[in-house]
Coordinates of N, CA, C and O in Angstrom, one line a residue:
M1 N -55.2 -3.0 -42.7 CA -54.4 -1.9 -43.2 C -54.6 -0.7 -42.4 O -55.7 -0.5 -41.8
Q2 N -53.6 0.1 -42.3 CA -53.6 1.3 -41.5 C -54.1 2.5 -42.2 O -54.3 2.5 -43.4
D3 N -54.3 3.7 -41.5 CA -54.7 4.9 -42.1 C -53.6 5.5 -43.0 O -52.5 5.7 -42.4
K4 N -53.8 5.7 -44.2 CA -52.9 6.2 -45.2 C -53.1 5.6 -46.5 O -54.1 4.9 -46.7
E5 N -52.2 5.7 -47.5 CA -52.3 5.0 -48.7 C -51.7 3.7 -48.6 O -50.5 3.6 -48.2
D6 N -52.4 2.6 -48.8 CA -51.9 1.3 -48.7 C -51.8 0.7 -50.1 O -52.8 0.7 -50.8
T7 N -50.6 0.3 -50.5 CA -50.4 -0.2 -51.8 C -49.9 -1.7 -51.7 O -49.0 -2.0 -50.8
F8 N -50.3 -2.5 -52.6 CA -49.8 -3.9 -52.7 C -49.6 -4.2 -54.1 O -50.2 -3.6 -55.0
G9 N -48.8 -5.2 -54.4 CA -48.6 -5.6 -55.7 C -48.5 -7.1 -55.9 O -48.0 -7.8 -55.0
N10 N -49.0 -7.6 -57.0 CA -48.9 -9.0 -57.3 C -49.4 -9.9 -56.2 O -48.8 -10.9 -55.8
L11 N -50.6 -9.6 -55.6 CA -51.2 -10.3 -54.5 C -51.9 -11.5 -55.1 O -52.9 -11.3 -55.9
D12 N -51.4 -12.7 -54.9 CA -52.1 -13.9 -55.4 C -53.0 -14.4 -54.3 O -52.7 -14.7 -53.2
V13 N -54.3 -14.4 -54.6 CA -55.4 -14.7 -53.7 C -55.7 -16.2 -53.7 O -55.9 -16.8 -54.8
G14 N -55.8 -16.8 -52.6 CA -56.3 -18.2 -52.5 C -57.8 -18.3 -52.8 O -58.2 -18.2 -53.9
N15 N -58.6 -18.3 -51.7 CA -60.1 -18.4 -51.9 C -60.7 -17.0 -51.6 O -61.8 -16.8 -52.2
S16 N -60.1 -16.2 -50.8 CA -60.8 -14.9 -50.5 C -59.8 -13.9 -50.0 O -58.7 -14.2 -49.5
L17 N -60.1 -12.6 -50.2 CA -59.3 -11.5 -49.8 C -60.2 -10.4 -49.3 O -61.2 -10.0 -49.9
S18 N -59.9 -9.9 -48.1 CA -60.7 -8.8 -47.5 C -59.7 -7.6 -47.2 O -58.6 -7.8 -46.6
L19 N -60.0 -6.5 -47.7 CA -59.2 -5.3 -47.5 C -60.1 -4.2 -46.9 O -61.2 -3.9 -47.4
T20 N -59.6 -3.6 -45.8 CA -60.4 -2.6 -45.1 C -59.5 -1.4 -44.7 O -58.4 -1.7 -44.2
V21 N -59.9 -0.2 -44.9 CA -59.2 1.0 -44.5 C -60.2 2.0 -44.0 O -61.3 2.1 -44.5
K22 N -59.8 2.7 -42.9 CA -60.7 3.7 -42.4 C -60.5 5.1 -43.1 O -61.4 5.6 -43.6
N23 N -59.3 5.6 -43.0 CA -58.9 6.9 -43.7 C -57.7 6.7 -44.5 O -56.6 6.7 -44.1
G24 N -57.9 6.5 -45.8 CA -56.8 6.3 -46.7 C -57.3 5.6 -48.0 O -58.4 5.2 -48.1
D25 N -56.3 5.4 -48.9 CA -56.6 4.7 -50.2 C -56.1 3.3 -50.1 O -55.2 2.9 -49.4
I26 N -56.7 2.5 -51.0 CA -56.3 1.1 -51.2 C -56.0 1.0 -52.7 O -56.8 1.3 -53.5
K27 N -54.7 0.7 -53.0 CA -54.3 0.6 -54.4 C -53.4 -0.7 -54.6 O -52.6 -1.0 -53.7
G28 N -53.6 -1.4 -55.7 CA -52.8 -2.5 -55.9 C -53.2 -3.4 -57.0 O -54.2 -3.1 -57.7
M29 N -52.5 -4.6 -57.1 CA -52.8 -5.5 -58.2 C -53.1 -6.9 -57.6 O -52.3 -7.4 -56.7
V30 N -54.2 -7.5 -58.0 CA -54.5 -8.8 -57.6 C -54.3 -9.7 -58.8 O -54.8 -9.4 -60.0
I31 N -53.6 -10.8 -58.6 CA -53.4 -11.8 -59.7 C -54.7 -12.6 -60.0 O -55.2 -13.2 -59.1
G32 N -55.1 -12.5 -61.2 CA -56.3 -13.2 -61.6 C -57.2 -12.3 -62.5 O -57.0 -11.1 -62.6
S33 N -58.2 -12.9 -63.0 CA -59.1 -12.2 -63.9 C -60.2 -11.6 -63.0 O -60.6 -12.1 -62.0
Y34 N -60.8 -10.5 -63.5 CA -61.9 -9.9 -62.9 C -63.0 -10.9 -62.7 O -63.7 -10.9 -61.7
D35 N -63.2 -11.7 -63.7 CA -64.3 -12.7 -63.7 C -64.0 -13.9 -62.7 O -65.0 -14.6 -62.4
D36 N -62.8 -14.0 -62.1 CA -62.5 -15.0 -61.1 C -63.2 -14.6 -59.8 O -63.2 -15.5 -58.9
F37 N -63.6 -13.4 -59.6 CA -64.0 -12.9 -58.3 C -65.5 -12.6 -58.1 O -66.1 -12.0 -59.0
I38 N -66.0 -12.9 -57.0 CA -67.3 -12.4 -56.4 C -66.8 -11.1 -55.7 O -65.9 -11.2 -54.9
I39 N -67.4 -10.0 -56.0 CA -66.9 -8.7 -55.4 C -68.0 -8.1 -54.5 O -69.2 -8.0 -55.0
Q40 N -67.6 -7.7 -53.3 CA -68.5 -6.9 -52.4 C -67.6 -5.7 -52.0 O -66.6 -5.9 -51.5
S41 N -68.1 -4.5 -52.3 CA -67.3 -3.3 -51.9 C -68.3 -2.3 -51.3 O -69.4 -2.1 -51.7
D42 N -67.8 -1.7 -50.2 CA -68.5 -0.7 -49.5 C -67.6 0.5 -49.3 O -66.7 0.5 -48.5
I43 N -67.8 1.5 -50.1 CA -67.0 2.7 -50.1 C -67.9 3.9 -49.7 O -68.8 4.3 -50.4
K44 N -67.6 4.5 -48.5 CA -68.5 5.5 -48.0 C -68.2 6.9 -48.6 O -69.0 7.5 -49.2
K45 N -66.9 7.3 -48.6 CA -66.5 8.6 -49.1 C -65.2 8.4 -50.0 O -64.2 8.1 -49.4
G46 N -65.4 8.4 -51.2 CA -64.2 8.2 -52.1 C -64.7 7.5 -53.4 O -65.9 7.2 -53.6
D47 N -63.7 7.4 -54.3 CA -64.0 6.8 -55.6 C -63.5 5.3 -55.6 O -62.5 5.0 -54.9
S48 N -64.1 4.5 -56.4 CA -63.7 3.1 -56.5 C -63.8 2.6 -57.9 O -64.8 3.0 -58.6
N49 N -62.9 1.8 -58.4 CA -63.0 1.2 -59.7 C -63.7 -0.2 -59.6 O -63.8 -0.9 -60.6
L50 N -64.2 -0.5 -58.4 CA -64.9 -1.8 -58.3 C -66.4 -1.6 -58.2 O -66.9 -0.5 -57.7
P51 N -67.2 -2.5 -58.6 CA -68.6 -2.4 -58.4 C -69.0 -2.7 -57.0 O -68.2 -3.3 -56.2
D52 N -70.2 -2.2 -56.6 CA -70.6 -2.5 -55.2 C -70.8 -4.0 -55.0 O -70.5 -4.5 -53.9
N53 N -71.4 -4.7 -56.0 CA -71.6 -6.1 -55.9 C -71.4 -6.7 -57.3 O -71.8 -6.1 -58.3
K54 N -70.8 -7.8 -57.3 CA -70.6 -8.6 -58.6 C -70.6 -10.1 -58.2 O -69.9 -10.6 -57.4
N55 N -71.5 -10.8 -58.9 CA -71.6 -12.3 -58.7 C -70.8 -13.0 -59.7 O -70.4 -12.4 -60.7
G56 N -70.6 -14.3 -59.5 CA -69.8 -15.1 -60.4 C -68.4 -15.1 -59.9 O -68.0 -14.3 -59.1
G57 N -67.7 -16.1 -60.3 CA -66.3 -16.3 -59.9 C -66.2 -17.3 -58.8 O -67.2 -17.7 -58.2
E58 N -65.0 -17.8 -58.6 CA -64.7 -18.8 -57.6 C -64.1 -18.2 -56.3 O -64.0 -18.9 -55.3
K59 N -63.6 -17.0 -56.4 CA -62.9 -16.4 -55.3 C -63.7 -15.2 -54.8 O -64.5 -14.6 -55.6
T60 N -63.5 -14.7 -53.6 CA -64.2 -13.6 -53.0 C -63.3 -12.5 -52.7 O -62.2 -12.7 -52.1
L61 N -63.7 -11.3 -53.1 CA -63.0 -10.0 -52.8 C -63.9 -9.1 -52.1 O -65.0 -8.7 -52.6
N62 N -63.6 -8.8 -50.8 CA -64.4 -7.8 -50.0 C -63.5 -6.6 -49.7 O -62.4 -6.8 -49.2
V63 N -64.0 -5.4 -50.1 CA -63.3 -4.2 -49.9 C -64.2 -3.2 -49.2 O -65.3 -3.0 -49.5
S64 N -63.6 -2.6 -48.1 CA -64.3 -1.6 -47.4 C -63.4 -0.3 -47.1 O -62.3 -0.5 -46.7
S65 N -63.9 0.8 -47.4 CA -63.2 2.1 -47.2 C -64.2 3.1 -46.7 O -65.2 3.4 -47.3
N66 N -63.8 3.7 -45.5 CA -64.7 4.8 -45.0 C -64.4 6.1 -45.6 O -65.3 6.9 -45.9
N67 N -63.2 6.5 -45.8 CA -62.8 7.8 -46.3 C -61.5 7.6 -47.2 O -60.4 7.9 -46.7
G68 N -61.7 7.2 -48.4 CA -60.5 7.0 -49.3 C -61.0 6.4 -50.6 O -62.1 6.0 -50.8
D69 N -60.0 6.4 -51.5 CA -60.3 5.8 -52.9 C -59.8 4.4 -53.0 O -58.8 4.0 -52.3
V70 N -60.4 3.6 -53.8 CA -60.0 2.2 -54.1 C -59.7 2.1 -55.6 O -60.5 2.4 -56.4
N71 N -58.5 1.5 -55.9 CA -58.1 1.3 -57.2 C -57.4 -0.1 -57.3 O -56.2 -0.1 -57.0
I72 N -58.1 -1.1 -57.6 CA -57.5 -2.5 -57.7 C -57.6 -3.0 -59.1 O -58.6 -2.9 -59.8
D73 N -56.4 -3.4 -59.6 CA -56.2 -3.9 -60.9 C -56.2 -5.4 -60.9 O -55.6 -6.0 -59.9
F74 N -56.8 -6.1 -61.8 CA -56.7 -7.5 -62.0 C -55.7 -7.8 -63.1 O -55.8 -7.3 -64.2
V75 N -54.7 -8.7 -62.8 CA -53.7 -9.0 -63.8 C -53.5 -10.5 -64.0 O -53.6 -11.2 -63.0
I76 N -53.1 -10.8 -65.2 CA -52.7 -12.2 -65.5 C -51.4 -12.5 -64.8 O -50.5 -11.6 -64.8
K77 N -51.2 -13.6 -64.2 CA -50.0 -13.9 -63.5 C -48.7 -13.6 -64.3 O -47.8 -13.0 -63.8
K78 N -48.6 -14.0 -65.5 CA -47.4 -13.8 -66.3 C -47.2 -12.3 -66.6 O -46.0 -11.9 -66.8
N79 N -48.2 -11.5 -66.5 CA -48.0 -10.0 -66.7 C -47.8 -9.3 -65.4 O -47.6 -8.1 -65.4
A80 N -47.9 -9.9 -64.3 CA -47.9 -9.2 -63.0 C -46.6 -8.5 -62.7 O -46.5 -7.4 -62.3
V81 N -45.5 -9.2 -63.0 CA -44.1 -8.6 -62.8 C -44.0 -7.4 -63.7 O -43.5 -6.3 -63.2
M82 N -44.4 -7.4 -64.9 CA -44.3 -6.3 -65.8 C -45.1 -5.1 -65.3 O -44.6 -4.0 -65.3
K83 N -46.3 -5.4 -64.9 CA -47.2 -4.3 -64.4 C -46.6 -3.7 -63.1 O -46.8 -2.5 -62.9
T84 N -46.0 -4.5 -62.3 CA -45.4 -3.9 -61.0 C -44.3 -3.0 -61.4 O -44.2 -1.9 -60.8
R85 N -43.5 -3.4 -62.3 CA -42.4 -2.5 -62.8 C -42.9 -1.2 -63.4 O -42.4 -0.1 -63.1
E86 N -44.0 -1.3 -64.2 CA -44.6 -0.1 -64.7 C -45.1 0.8 -63.7 O -44.9 2.0 -63.7
R87 N -45.8 0.3 -62.7 CA -46.4 1.1 -61.6 C -45.3 1.7 -60.8 O -45.4 2.9 -60.4
N88 N -44.2 1.0 -60.5 CA -43.1 1.5 -59.7 C -42.5 2.7 -60.4 O -42.1 3.7 -59.8
H89 N -42.3 2.5 -61.7 CA -41.7 3.6 -62.5 C -42.6 4.8 -62.5 O -42.1 6.0 -62.4
E90 N -43.9 4.7 -62.6 CA -44.9 5.8 -62.5 C -44.8 6.6 -61.2 O -44.9 7.8 -61.2
E91 N -44.6 5.8 -60.1 CA -44.5 6.4 -58.8 C -43.2 7.2 -58.5 O -43.2 8.0 -57.7
D92 N -42.1 6.8 -59.3 CA -40.8 7.5 -59.1 C -40.8 8.9 -59.6 O -41.4 9.6 -60.1

């Protein structure tokens, strides 16, 4: 991801997902339950809705941000389209 706000929606993860940004925010929706993921996050300067470390789960989520905020939502697949529409409406 490049420097700026990077947004993604309805990202369906296979076995693992790594997101890294130097200067900017990471925001988006990952399809699946929070409990589906082992989480490793390293946020230097900024706020994050993710824990630094979380064990359990079958998939891996690694997030790194040097100077920015992280806000990743976990959504059930059938609700993903609805949440994308809600988020797009909020940004308009």
